[in-house]
Short mmCIF file of C-alpha atoms in Angstrom, two decimals:
data_model
loop_
_atom_site.label_atom_id
_atom_site.label_comp_id
_atom_site.label_asym_id
_atom_site.label_seq_id
_atom_site.Cartn_x
_atom_site.Cartn_y
_atom_site.Cartn_z
CA MET A 1 34.52 10.47 10.23
CA LEU A 2 31.93 7.73 9.97
CA SER A 3 28.14 7.99 10.48
CA LYS A 4 25.25 5.42 10.18
CA ILE A 5 21.67 6.29 9.39
CA LYS A 6 18.86 3.77 9.06
CA SER A 7 16.47 3.89 6.06
CA LEU A 8 14.17 1.39 4.42
CA GLY A 9 14.02 -0.41 0.94
CA LEU A 10 11.56 -2.51 -0.92
CA MET A 11 11.78 -6.05 -2.01
CA GLY A 12 8.51 -7.21 -3.83
CA ILE A 13 5.61 -6.08 -1.44
CA ASP A 14 7.80 -6.07 1.76
CA GLY A 15 10.20 -3.62 3.21
CA TYR A 16 13.69 -4.20 4.74
CA VAL A 17 16.03 -2.07 6.78
CA VAL A 18 18.95 -0.30 4.85
CA LEU A 19 21.83 1.03 6.68
CA VAL A 20 23.29 4.14 5.15
CA GLU A 21 26.99 4.36 6.19
CA THR A 22 28.76 7.74 5.37
CA ASP A 23 32.55 8.12 5.53
CA ILE A 24 34.13 11.44 4.92
CA SER A 25 38.01 11.50 4.82
CA ASN A 26 40.91 13.74 3.50
CA GLY A 27 41.85 13.38 -0.14
CA LEU A 28 40.82 14.52 -3.51
CA PRO A 29 37.22 15.80 -3.46
CA SER A 30 34.79 12.95 -4.76
CA PHE A 31 31.37 11.61 -3.81
CA ASP A 32 31.02 7.88 -4.33
CA MET A 33 27.97 5.80 -4.00
CA VAL A 34 28.20 1.93 -3.41
CA GLY A 35 25.69 -0.69 -2.40
CA LEU A 36 23.79 -1.81 -5.72
CA GLY A 37 21.82 1.39 -6.26
CA ASP A 38 19.76 2.16 -9.32
CA THR A 39 19.94 5.34 -11.36
CA ALA A 40 17.67 7.27 -9.05
CA VAL A 41 19.99 6.37 -6.22
CA LYS A 42 23.09 7.38 -7.90
CA GLU A 43 21.57 10.62 -9.17
CA SER A 44 20.78 11.46 -5.46
CA LYS A 45 24.41 12.85 -5.16
CA GLU A 46 23.51 15.99 -7.04
CA ARG A 47 20.21 16.47 -5.18
CA VAL A 48 21.83 15.97 -1.80
CA ARG A 49 24.61 18.37 -2.51
CA ALA A 50 22.29 21.20 -3.61
CA ALA A 51 19.69 20.48 -0.74
CA ILE A 52 22.52 20.70 1.98
CA LYS A 53 23.79 24.04 0.56
CA ASN A 54 20.44 25.60 -0.02
CA ALA A 55 19.15 24.63 3.47
CA GLY A 56 21.86 26.55 5.01
CA PHE A 57 24.29 23.75 5.94
CA LYS A 58 27.89 23.38 4.91
CA PHE A 59 28.78 20.76 2.23
CA HIS A 60 32.43 19.78 2.90
CA ILE A 61 34.67 19.33 -0.11
CA ASN A 62 36.24 16.03 0.98
CA ARG A 63 36.35 12.36 -0.16
CA ILE A 64 32.84 11.32 0.58
CA THR A 65 31.77 7.46 0.39
CA VAL A 66 28.23 6.38 0.98
CA ASN A 67 27.41 2.62 1.45
CA LEU A 68 23.96 1.32 1.26
CA ALA A 69 23.91 -2.03 3.24
CA PRO A 70 23.13 -4.86 2.61
CA ALA A 71 25.18 -4.52 -0.50
CA ASP A 72 23.66 -7.52 -2.20
CA LYS A 73 20.16 -6.21 -2.46
CA LYS A 74 19.21 -3.69 -5.19
CA LYS A 75 18.15 -0.42 -3.91
CA GLU A 76 15.69 1.68 -6.05
CA GLY A 77 13.96 4.99 -5.86
CA SER A 78 14.75 8.51 -4.49
CA ALA A 79 13.67 7.76 -0.76
CA PHE A 80 17.37 7.43 0.31
CA ASP A 81 18.03 11.11 -0.52
CA LEU A 82 17.18 12.26 2.99
CA PRO A 83 19.17 9.53 5.05
CA ILE A 84 22.15 10.18 2.75
CA ALA A 85 21.97 13.96 3.39
CA LEU A 86 21.65 13.35 7.25
CA GLY A 87 24.70 10.95 7.13
CA ILE A 88 26.81 13.65 5.59
CA LEU A 89 25.76 16.24 8.25
CA ALA A 90 26.19 13.71 10.90
CA ALA A 91 29.78 12.78 9.58
CA THR A 92 30.79 16.44 9.61
CA GLY A 93 29.39 17.18 13.11
CA GLN A 94 26.38 19.25 11.91
CA LEU A 95 23.93 16.77 13.28
CA LYS A 96 23.91 15.43 16.84
CA VAL A 97 23.99 11.47 16.82
CA ASP A 98 22.09 10.12 19.83
CA ASP A 99 19.66 7.51 20.70
CA ILE A 100 16.89 9.10 18.78
CA ILE A 101 18.70 8.50 15.57
CA GLU A 102 19.71 5.04 16.75
CA ASN A 103 15.96 4.09 17.00
CA SER A 104 14.65 6.05 13.76
CA VAL A 105 14.52 5.43 10.12
CA PHE A 106 14.40 8.40 7.52
CA LEU A 107 12.72 8.36 4.05
CA GLY A 108 12.16 11.26 1.56
CA GLU A 109 13.21 12.62 -1.70
CA LEU A 110 14.94 15.86 -1.51
CA SER A 111 14.12 18.91 -3.69
CA LEU A 112 17.15 21.13 -4.57
CA ASP A 113 15.94 23.78 -1.87
CA GLY A 114 16.06 21.26 0.86
CA GLY A 115 12.32 20.34 0.80
CA ILE A 116 11.24 16.87 1.27
CA LYS A 117 8.98 15.30 -1.47
CA PRO A 118 6.65 12.24 -1.06
CA VAL A 119 7.93 8.69 -2.04
CA ARG A 120 6.04 5.49 -2.90
CA GLY A 121 6.01 2.21 -0.85
CA ILE A 122 5.66 4.01 2.45
CA LEU A 123 2.91 1.45 4.00
CA PRO A 124 5.14 -1.74 3.46
CA MET A 125 8.31 0.08 4.68
CA THR A 126 6.55 1.38 7.87
CA ILE A 127 5.25 -2.24 8.60
CA SER A 128 8.86 -3.41 8.18
CA ALA A 129 10.16 -0.59 10.68
CA LYS A 130 7.71 -1.83 13.08
CA GLU A 131 8.62 -5.40 12.73
CA ASN A 132 12.20 -4.50 13.26
CA ALA A 133 11.35 -2.74 16.66
CA ILE A 134 12.20 0.74 15.20
CA GLU A 135 10.43 3.40 17.34
CA ASN A 136 10.38 6.44 15.07
CA ILE A 137 10.03 7.19 11.34
CA PHE A 138 10.66 10.55 9.71
CA LEU A 139 9.00 10.91 6.38
CA PRO A 140 7.39 13.49 3.93
CA VAL A 141 4.17 15.35 5.19
CA GLU A 142 2.22 13.86 2.16
CA ASN A 143 2.93 10.29 3.27
CA ALA A 144 1.99 10.67 6.90
CA ASP A 145 -1.66 9.44 6.51
CA GLU A 146 -0.51 6.19 4.86
CA ALA A 147 2.14 5.43 7.51
CA ALA A 148 -0.45 6.18 10.21
CA VAL A 149 -2.17 2.99 9.20
CA VAL A 150 0.47 1.11 11.14
CA SER A 151 0.12 1.20 15.07
CA GLY A 152 2.97 1.13 17.47
CA ILE A 153 5.44 3.60 15.64
CA ASN A 154 5.97 7.37 16.14
CA ILE A 155 5.46 9.22 12.94
CA TYR A 156 7.30 12.52 12.44
CA PRO A 157 6.17 14.29 9.02
CA ALA A 158 8.69 16.78 7.82
CA LYS A 159 8.67 19.59 5.22
CA SER A 160 12.28 20.02 4.85
CA ILE A 161 15.72 18.62 5.72
CA LYS A 162 16.16 21.71 7.99
CA ASP A 163 13.05 20.75 10.10
CA VAL A 164 14.41 17.16 10.70
CA VAL A 165 17.89 18.53 11.67
CA ASN A 166 16.31 20.97 14.02
CA HIS A 167 14.28 18.30 15.60
CA LEU A 168 17.31 16.01 16.10
CA ASN A 169 19.43 18.84 17.43
CA GLY A 170 16.73 19.77 19.95
CA ILE A 171 16.11 23.28 18.40
CA GLU A 172 12.55 22.91 17.22
CA ARG A 173 10.44 19.76 17.57
CA ILE A 174 8.24 18.20 14.84
CA GLU A 175 4.87 17.41 16.16
CA LYS A 176 4.29 13.70 16.21
CA TYR A 177 1.46 12.74 13.81
CA ILE A 178 -1.62 11.01 15.37
CA ALA A 179 -4.23 9.91 12.97
CA ASP A 180 -7.91 8.64 13.80
CA LYS A 181 -7.38 4.94 12.83
CA GLU A 182 -11.16 4.11 13.14
CA ASN A 183 -11.95 6.75 10.50
CA ILE A 184 -9.10 5.39 8.23
CA PHE A 185 -10.49 1.81 8.10
CA LYS A 186 -14.12 2.90 7.59
CA TYR A 187 -15.54 0.70 4.90
CA ASN A 188 -17.30 2.85 2.41
CA ILE A 189 -20.01 0.98 0.42
CA SER A 190 -21.35 3.86 -1.55
CA TYR A 191 -20.57 3.03 -5.19
CA ASP A 192 -21.44 5.09 -8.38
CA VAL A 193 -23.09 2.01 -10.04
CA ASP A 194 -25.60 -0.43 -8.82
CA PHE A 195 -27.01 -3.89 -10.02
CA SER A 196 -30.48 -2.22 -10.10
CA ASP A 197 -29.22 -0.18 -13.11
CA VAL A 198 -29.24 -3.45 -15.21
CA LYS A 199 -32.65 -4.10 -16.94
CA GLY A 200 -33.44 -7.73 -17.54
CA GLN A 201 -30.47 -10.23 -17.71
CA GLN A 202 -31.78 -12.22 -14.69
CA ALA A 203 -29.93 -15.38 -15.72
CA VAL A 204 -26.52 -13.40 -16.10
CA LYS A 205 -27.16 -11.68 -12.79
CA ARG A 206 -27.60 -14.88 -11.03
CA ALA A 207 -24.39 -16.36 -12.62
CA LEU A 208 -22.47 -13.22 -11.47
CA GLU A 209 -23.86 -13.87 -7.88
CA VAL A 210 -22.59 -17.29 -8.04
CA ALA A 211 -19.17 -16.09 -9.11
CA ALA A 212 -19.17 -13.49 -6.25
CA SER A 213 -20.30 -16.17 -3.75
CA GLY A 214 -17.61 -18.63 -4.62
CA GLY A 215 -14.80 -16.47 -5.96
CA HIS A 216 -15.19 -18.05 -9.46
CA ASN A 217 -13.61 -16.73 -12.71
CA CYS A 218 -16.18 -16.46 -15.44
CA LEU A 219 -16.37 -15.61 -19.06
CA MET A 220 -19.44 -13.77 -20.73
CA VAL A 221 -19.95 -14.39 -24.37
CA GLY A 222 -22.57 -12.18 -26.20
CA GLY A 223 -23.03 -9.69 -28.95
CA PRO A 224 -22.06 -5.89 -28.81
CA GLY A 225 -24.40 -3.84 -26.69
CA CYS A 226 -25.84 -6.68 -24.58
CA GLY A 227 -24.69 -5.51 -21.38
CA LYS A 228 -21.57 -7.58 -20.55
CA THR A 229 -19.32 -4.64 -19.65
CA MET A 230 -22.20 -2.96 -17.66
CA ILE A 231 -22.82 -5.99 -15.66
CA ALA A 232 -19.08 -6.75 -15.04
CA ARG A 233 -18.45 -3.24 -13.63
CA ARG A 234 -21.11 -3.91 -11.07
CA LEU A 235 -19.64 -7.09 -9.72
CA PRO A 236 -17.49 -5.18 -6.99
CA THR A 237 -20.69 -3.88 -5.51
CA ILE A 238 -21.80 -7.42 -4.53
CA LEU A 239 -18.52 -8.66 -3.30
CA PRO A 240 -17.99 -9.05 0.63
CA SER A 241 -16.51 -6.28 2.46
CA MET A 242 -12.81 -6.38 2.86
CA THR A 243 -11.15 -7.28 6.18
CA PHE A 244 -8.43 -4.89 7.66
CA GLU A 245 -5.68 -7.45 6.67
CA GLU A 246 -6.97 -7.57 3.16
CA ALA A 247 -7.30 -3.70 2.80
CA LEU A 248 -3.62 -3.45 4.29
CA GLU A 249 -2.18 -5.89 1.69
CA VAL A 250 -4.17 -4.11 -1.38
CA THR A 251 -2.94 -0.86 -0.17
CA LYS A 252 0.72 -2.07 0.07
CA ILE A 253 0.56 -3.21 -3.57
CA HIS A 254 -0.93 0.08 -4.82
CA SER A 255 1.60 2.10 -2.71
CA ILE A 256 4.55 0.20 -4.25
CA ALA A 257 3.17 0.66 -7.71
CA GLY A 258 2.84 4.38 -7.01
CA VAL A 259 -0.96 4.41 -7.88
CA LEU A 260 -2.45 4.90 -4.31
CA PRO A 261 -5.08 7.68 -4.78
CA GLU A 262 -4.48 10.94 -3.00
CA LYS A 263 -5.86 11.35 0.43
CA THR A 264 -6.46 7.61 0.49
CA PRO A 265 -4.25 6.12 3.10
CA LEU A 266 -6.03 2.82 3.16
CA ILE A 267 -8.09 1.22 0.26
CA THR A 268 -11.28 -0.23 1.74
CA GLN A 269 -13.16 -0.97 -1.50
CA ARG A 270 -12.33 -4.08 -3.60
CA PRO A 271 -10.24 -3.00 -6.70
CA PHE A 272 -11.62 -3.25 -10.20
CA ARG A 273 -9.03 -3.21 -13.01
CA ALA A 274 -9.99 -3.09 -16.58
CA PRO A 275 -6.90 -2.91 -18.81
CA HIS A 276 -7.32 -2.26 -22.64
CA TYR A 277 -6.57 -5.30 -24.88
CA THR A 278 -3.37 -3.67 -26.23
CA ILE A 279 -1.77 -4.18 -22.83
CA SER A 280 1.82 -5.77 -22.57
CA THR A 281 2.74 -8.83 -20.67
CA ALA A 282 4.74 -6.79 -18.22
CA SER A 283 1.91 -4.41 -17.62
CA LEU A 284 -0.61 -7.11 -17.07
CA ILE A 285 1.57 -9.61 -15.09
CA GLY A 286 4.18 -7.40 -13.59
CA GLY A 287 7.78 -6.86 -14.20
CA GLY A 288 9.75 -4.33 -16.35
CA ARG A 289 13.15 -2.79 -16.10
CA ILE A 290 12.29 -1.67 -12.59
CA PRO A 291 9.87 -4.36 -11.30
CA LYS A 292 6.38 -3.19 -10.49
CA PRO A 293 3.11 -5.04 -9.75
CA GLY A 294 0.99 -5.53 -12.93
CA GLU A 295 -2.89 -5.15 -13.28
CA ILE A 296 -3.54 -8.72 -12.03
CA SER A 297 -1.75 -7.83 -8.73
CA LEU A 298 -3.44 -4.45 -8.55
CA ALA A 299 -6.53 -6.39 -8.77
CA HIS A 300 -5.56 -8.58 -5.66
CA TYR A 301 -8.81 -9.31 -3.72
CA GLY A 302 -10.84 -7.60 -6.32
CA VAL A 303 -11.77 -8.07 -9.93
CA LEU A 304 -9.64 -8.16 -13.15
CA PHE A 305 -12.02 -7.54 -15.97
CA LEU A 306 -10.71 -8.42 -19.60
CA ASP A 307 -13.14 -7.01 -22.16
CA GLU A 308 -12.81 -8.17 -25.78
CA LEU A 309 -10.85 -11.27 -24.65
CA PRO A 310 -9.96 -12.63 -28.16
CA GLU A 311 -8.40 -9.30 -28.99
CA PHE A 312 -5.80 -9.60 -26.38
CA ASN A 313 -2.32 -10.83 -27.59
CA LYS A 314 -2.17 -14.58 -27.26
CA ASN A 315 1.21 -14.38 -25.31
CA VAL A 316 -0.38 -12.00 -22.86
CA LEU A 317 -3.37 -14.31 -22.20
CA GLU A 318 -1.06 -17.36 -21.74
CA ALA A 319 0.98 -15.43 -19.20
CA LEU A 320 -2.09 -15.24 -17.06
CA ARG A 321 -2.24 -19.10 -16.62
CA GLN A 322 0.41 -19.37 -13.76
CA PRO A 323 -1.01 -16.39 -11.62
CA LEU A 324 -4.55 -17.73 -11.93
CA GLU A 325 -3.45 -21.23 -10.84
CA ASP A 326 -1.05 -20.06 -7.91
CA GLY A 327 -2.59 -16.81 -6.86
CA VAL A 328 0.84 -15.11 -7.03
CA VAL A 329 3.15 -13.70 -9.62
CA THR A 330 6.87 -14.55 -9.49
CA ILE A 331 9.31 -12.16 -11.32
CA SER A 332 12.87 -13.43 -11.61
CA ARG A 333 15.73 -10.96 -11.78
CA VAL A 334 19.57 -11.46 -11.73
CA ASN A 335 19.72 -10.05 -8.08
CA ALA A 336 16.39 -11.30 -6.76
CA THR A 337 13.10 -13.11 -7.34
CA LEU A 338 10.22 -10.92 -6.47
CA THR A 339 6.80 -12.17 -5.64
CA TYR A 340 3.48 -10.23 -5.82
CA PRO A 341 0.08 -11.54 -4.69
CA ALA A 342 -2.56 -12.03 -7.38
CA ARG A 343 -5.54 -13.67 -5.83
CA SER A 344 -8.30 -11.69 -7.95
CA THR A 345 -11.58 -12.80 -9.56
CA LEU A 346 -11.03 -12.82 -13.43
CA ILE A 347 -14.18 -11.65 -15.37
CA CYS A 348 -13.78 -11.87 -19.18
CA ALA A 349 -16.11 -10.68 -21.97
CA ALA A 350 -16.06 -11.65 -25.64
CA ASN A 351 -18.20 -11.50 -28.72
CA PRO A 352 -19.13 -14.92 -30.05
CA CYS A 353 -17.67 -14.05 -33.53
CA LYS A 354 -16.10 -11.21 -35.43
CA CYS A 355 -19.39 -9.73 -36.34
CA GLY A 356 -20.86 -10.30 -32.96
CA ASN A 357 -24.20 -11.71 -34.11
CA PHE A 358 -23.77 -15.43 -33.78
CA LEU A 359 -25.89 -15.68 -30.63
CA GLU A 360 -28.47 -13.04 -31.66
CA PRO A 361 -31.75 -14.56 -32.96
CA ALA A 362 -32.94 -11.18 -34.42
CA LYS A 363 -29.58 -10.53 -36.32
CA GLU A 364 -27.93 -12.50 -39.01
CA CYS A 365 -24.31 -13.57 -38.54
CA THR A 366 -22.19 -13.06 -41.48
CA CYS A 367 -19.18 -15.18 -40.24
CA THR A 368 -18.39 -18.53 -41.69
CA PRO A 369 -18.05 -21.57 -39.29
CA LYS A 370 -14.25 -21.47 -39.84
CA GLN A 371 -14.07 -17.78 -39.01
CA ILE A 372 -16.05 -18.39 -35.78
CA GLN A 373 -13.84 -21.08 -34.87
CA GLN A 374 -10.67 -19.09 -35.70
CA TYR A 375 -11.93 -16.07 -33.73
CA PHE A 376 -12.66 -17.96 -30.57
CA GLY A 377 -9.54 -20.18 -31.10
CA LYS A 378 -7.45 -17.39 -29.96
CA ILE A 379 -8.43 -18.31 -26.38
CA SER A 380 -6.37 -21.44 -25.41
CA GLY A 381 -7.74 -24.59 -23.83
CA PRO A 382 -5.59 -24.32 -20.84
CA LEU A 383 -6.75 -20.61 -20.14
CA LEU A 384 -10.39 -21.80 -20.55
CA ASP A 385 -9.58 -24.56 -17.94
CA ARG A 386 -9.02 -21.85 -15.36
CA ILE A 387 -12.47 -20.21 -15.96
CA ASP A 388 -15.23 -21.77 -14.00
CA LEU A 389 -18.29 -20.30 -15.46
CA HIS A 390 -19.09 -19.76 -19.13
CA ILE A 391 -22.14 -17.40 -19.51
CA GLU A 392 -24.10 -16.73 -22.67
CA VAL A 393 -25.49 -13.21 -22.81
CA SER A 394 -28.18 -12.21 -25.24
CA SER A 395 -29.62 -8.78 -26.00
CA ILE A 396 -32.72 -7.70 -24.05
CA SER A 397 -36.03 -6.84 -25.63
CA TYR A 398 -37.51 -3.40 -25.82
CA LYS A 399 -40.26 -4.54 -23.28
CA GLU A 400 -37.48 -5.40 -20.70
CA LEU A 401 -35.74 -2.18 -21.37
CA ASP A 402 -38.83 -0.02 -20.84
CA SER A 403 -39.90 -2.09 -17.82
CA LYS A 404 -40.83 0.01 -14.72
CA GLU A 405 -40.19 -2.87 -12.40
CA GLU A 406 -37.38 -2.18 -10.03
CA SER A 407 -34.38 -4.51 -10.08
CA GLU A 408 -32.77 -5.98 -7.12
CA LYS A 409 -30.13 -3.58 -5.50
CA SER A 410 -26.58 -4.54 -4.85
CA GLN A 411 -26.75 -4.25 -1.17
CA ASP A 412 -29.36 -7.02 -1.08
CA ILE A 413 -27.36 -9.31 -3.25
CA ARG A 414 -24.28 -8.55 -1.13
CA LYS A 415 -25.98 -9.69 2.06
CA ARG A 416 -26.51 -13.15 0.46
CA VAL A 417 -23.01 -13.21 -0.93
CA ASN A 418 -21.65 -12.35 2.57
CA ARG A 419 -23.65 -15.23 4.24
CA THR A 420 -22.44 -17.72 1.56
CA ARG A 421 -18.77 -16.64 2.00
CA LYS A 422 -19.08 -17.05 5.89
CA ILE A 423 -20.09 -20.53 5.35
CA GLN A 424 -17.02 -21.26 3.29
CA GLN A 425 -14.64 -19.56 5.73
CA GLU A 426 -15.94 -21.79 8.58
CA ARG A 427 -15.69 -24.94 6.37
CA TYR A 428 -12.01 -24.19 5.22
CA LYS A 429 -10.81 -22.61 8.55
CA GLY A 430 -7.05 -23.22 8.91
CA LEU A 431 -6.54 -24.42 5.40
CA ASN A 432 -5.35 -21.22 3.87
CA ILE A 433 -8.10 -20.95 1.32
CA TYR A 434 -11.06 -18.63 1.42
CA SER A 435 -13.53 -19.86 -1.26
CA ASN A 436 -14.72 -22.84 -3.21
CA ALA A 437 -12.85 -21.60 -6.19
CA GLU A 438 -9.60 -22.52 -4.55
CA LEU A 439 -10.32 -26.09 -3.80
CA SER A 440 -7.56 -28.47 -4.83
CA HIS A 441 -8.22 -31.89 -6.46
CA SER A 442 -8.02 -33.74 -3.11
CA MET A 443 -10.30 -31.18 -1.32
CA ILE A 444 -12.93 -31.48 -4.19
CA LYS A 445 -13.19 -35.24 -3.35
CA LYS A 446 -13.64 -34.43 0.43
CA TYR A 447 -16.02 -31.45 0.15
CA CYS A 448 -17.94 -32.02 -3.06
CA LYS A 449 -19.25 -35.63 -2.60
CA LEU A 450 -22.28 -36.67 -4.86
CA ASP A 451 -24.95 -39.20 -4.25
CA ASP A 452 -25.79 -41.91 -6.70
CA LYS A 453 -28.44 -39.72 -8.31
CA CYS A 454 -26.03 -36.71 -8.78
CA LYS A 455 -23.37 -39.13 -10.06
CA SER A 456 -25.74 -40.35 -12.68
CA ILE A 457 -26.64 -36.72 -13.78
CA LEU A 458 -23.07 -35.94 -14.15
CA GLU A 459 -22.21 -39.03 -16.17
CA ASN A 460 -25.23 -38.48 -18.60
CA ALA A 461 -24.11 -34.91 -19.04
CA PHE A 462 -20.61 -35.86 -20.05
CA GLU A 463 -21.93 -38.43 -22.61
CA LYS A 464 -25.01 -36.53 -24.06
CA LEU A 465 -23.48 -32.99 -24.00
CA GLY A 466 -20.13 -33.98 -25.06
CA LEU A 467 -18.32 -32.16 -22.04
CA SER A 468 -14.66 -32.47 -21.77
CA ALA A 469 -12.79 -34.02 -18.83
CA ARG A 470 -11.41 -30.41 -17.71
CA ALA A 471 -15.15 -29.60 -16.82
CA HIS A 472 -15.41 -32.23 -13.98
CA GLY A 473 -13.67 -30.33 -11.23
CA LYS A 474 -15.08 -26.92 -12.26
CA ILE A 475 -18.62 -28.26 -12.21
CA LEU A 476 -18.23 -29.68 -8.70
CA LYS A 477 -16.78 -26.47 -7.34
CA VAL A 478 -19.59 -24.26 -8.75
CA ALA A 479 -22.23 -26.93 -7.61
CA ARG A 480 -20.64 -26.61 -4.05
CA THR A 481 -21.10 -22.78 -4.22
CA ILE A 482 -24.61 -23.06 -5.34
CA ALA A 483 -25.32 -25.58 -2.51
CA ASP A 484 -23.79 -23.03 -0.07
CA MET A 485 -25.98 -20.26 -1.45
CA GLU A 486 -29.05 -22.37 -0.45
CA GLU A 487 -27.34 -23.21 2.87
CA SER A 488 -27.37 -27.01 1.90
CA GLN A 489 -24.95 -29.18 3.48
CA TYR A 490 -24.77 -31.63 0.49
CA ILE A 491 -24.81 -31.09 -3.23
CA LYS A 492 -28.19 -31.93 -4.63
CA ALA A 493 -29.45 -32.52 -8.21
CA ASN A 494 -30.57 -28.99 -8.98
CA HIS A 495 -27.28 -27.51 -7.81
CA LEU A 496 -25.42 -29.82 -10.05
CA LEU A 497 -27.72 -29.20 -13.01
CA GLU A 498 -27.34 -25.38 -12.75
CA ALA A 499 -23.46 -25.85 -12.62
CA ILE A 500 -23.48 -28.01 -15.60
CA GLN A 501 -25.23 -25.31 -17.65
CA TYR A 502 -22.30 -23.00 -16.93
CA ARG A 503 -19.92 -25.09 -18.95
CA SER A 504 -21.16 -24.38 -22.54
CA LEU A 505 -17.66 -23.78 -23.99
CA ASP A 506 -16.32 -27.30 -22.77
CA ARG A 507 -18.68 -29.07 -25.10
CA LYS A 508 -16.84 -31.08 -27.75
#
């Protein structure tokens, strides 16, 4: 006898419908799985067999063949356990097949006693179910909140396979899960840290506000203990609030990676990721034997902070170039090409030299000019080309540290950043870009026009300061952001001069 049960699989950050076909026929006892399943899928045979028996159902000793269609797509994970078990029960007449099954999808890993365990990637799979006009989704209880983010689909959380079978056979219904969607997307702006914690460093705070206002990548260079890391960790507190669409996309990525925080069905705060400098290329960019999003994708719409930048493996840093340019990560495999979004703000921190005292007037640097050049030479020119702001950070004095004067709070800075971002959103409406940092070469010519005075300033800066050609577009984009911060329609001389000072590492 043949049965067909619908389930869902993952391809990148999107879900797709999988048809689980089960055929039971006479012959030598066997249990075969086809349809390009990974190890977890193939191992489901033993979990399914034990779960069916221990849940009180009969497991027929016949020739069992299970096909996961479409057969040309790789199937990964243990979420197919439940639909495979239901397919066997339907094919042996223990489960009633009717319109409910036809309009439903089933997801869940089975424990040996028939219980249903949570799985990753529920949000993108639920979205896919809705897009394919599927009415019902049966899933683990622990995944119900995550699925409830999606409207227009009935959610049935189940604790065991017996609960699902009893519901479908009309014996005992599972209560439909209804969540308070207004409370799910409730932007929580309470942070443990605040910009007011940072004493002094007004110039650095100003530069970080420029970075937040225009979505610019930046590099902070300064000695140990001057506050680079402290300031970087406070950048998310001044970034604009996420829209529902942004929150949905960020949550999808975290769900697929299996790092969605418990009791957090929807991520509403911008992510902050700070990987250690020993990280591998696959962990930073994404990939692996079973491809997963990397740190740059987990920081999507948030901040990726790379501390001690010259200490990172050079190949790891070079792998950042394409994602920073395109805003996506493309991972190619034999069976498929996966794409993960990676539109994050890159914040880097580095010591100016190996001893760290090169920029400290009160301390003596013990490094030779050659050692300084070698240390910073680990960061390639093409990577620096993708960083808009170069910020020199000095240690603060005791007087600044002991000052009783209150610093500006993050919420006040965020209000200005929100206002600046709204100006950019209106200007670039319909262009699929959201900030000045994303301007292409042709867009720079259109939106970053200079008058004769500003052209003269930029020309003199290139000649006298020895700025490289790569600095031109960056300076104009940053100047456009500074003009937006002052609600100026045109780039003025003071905007351009401030932007020029943020290109210190481009000097020849």
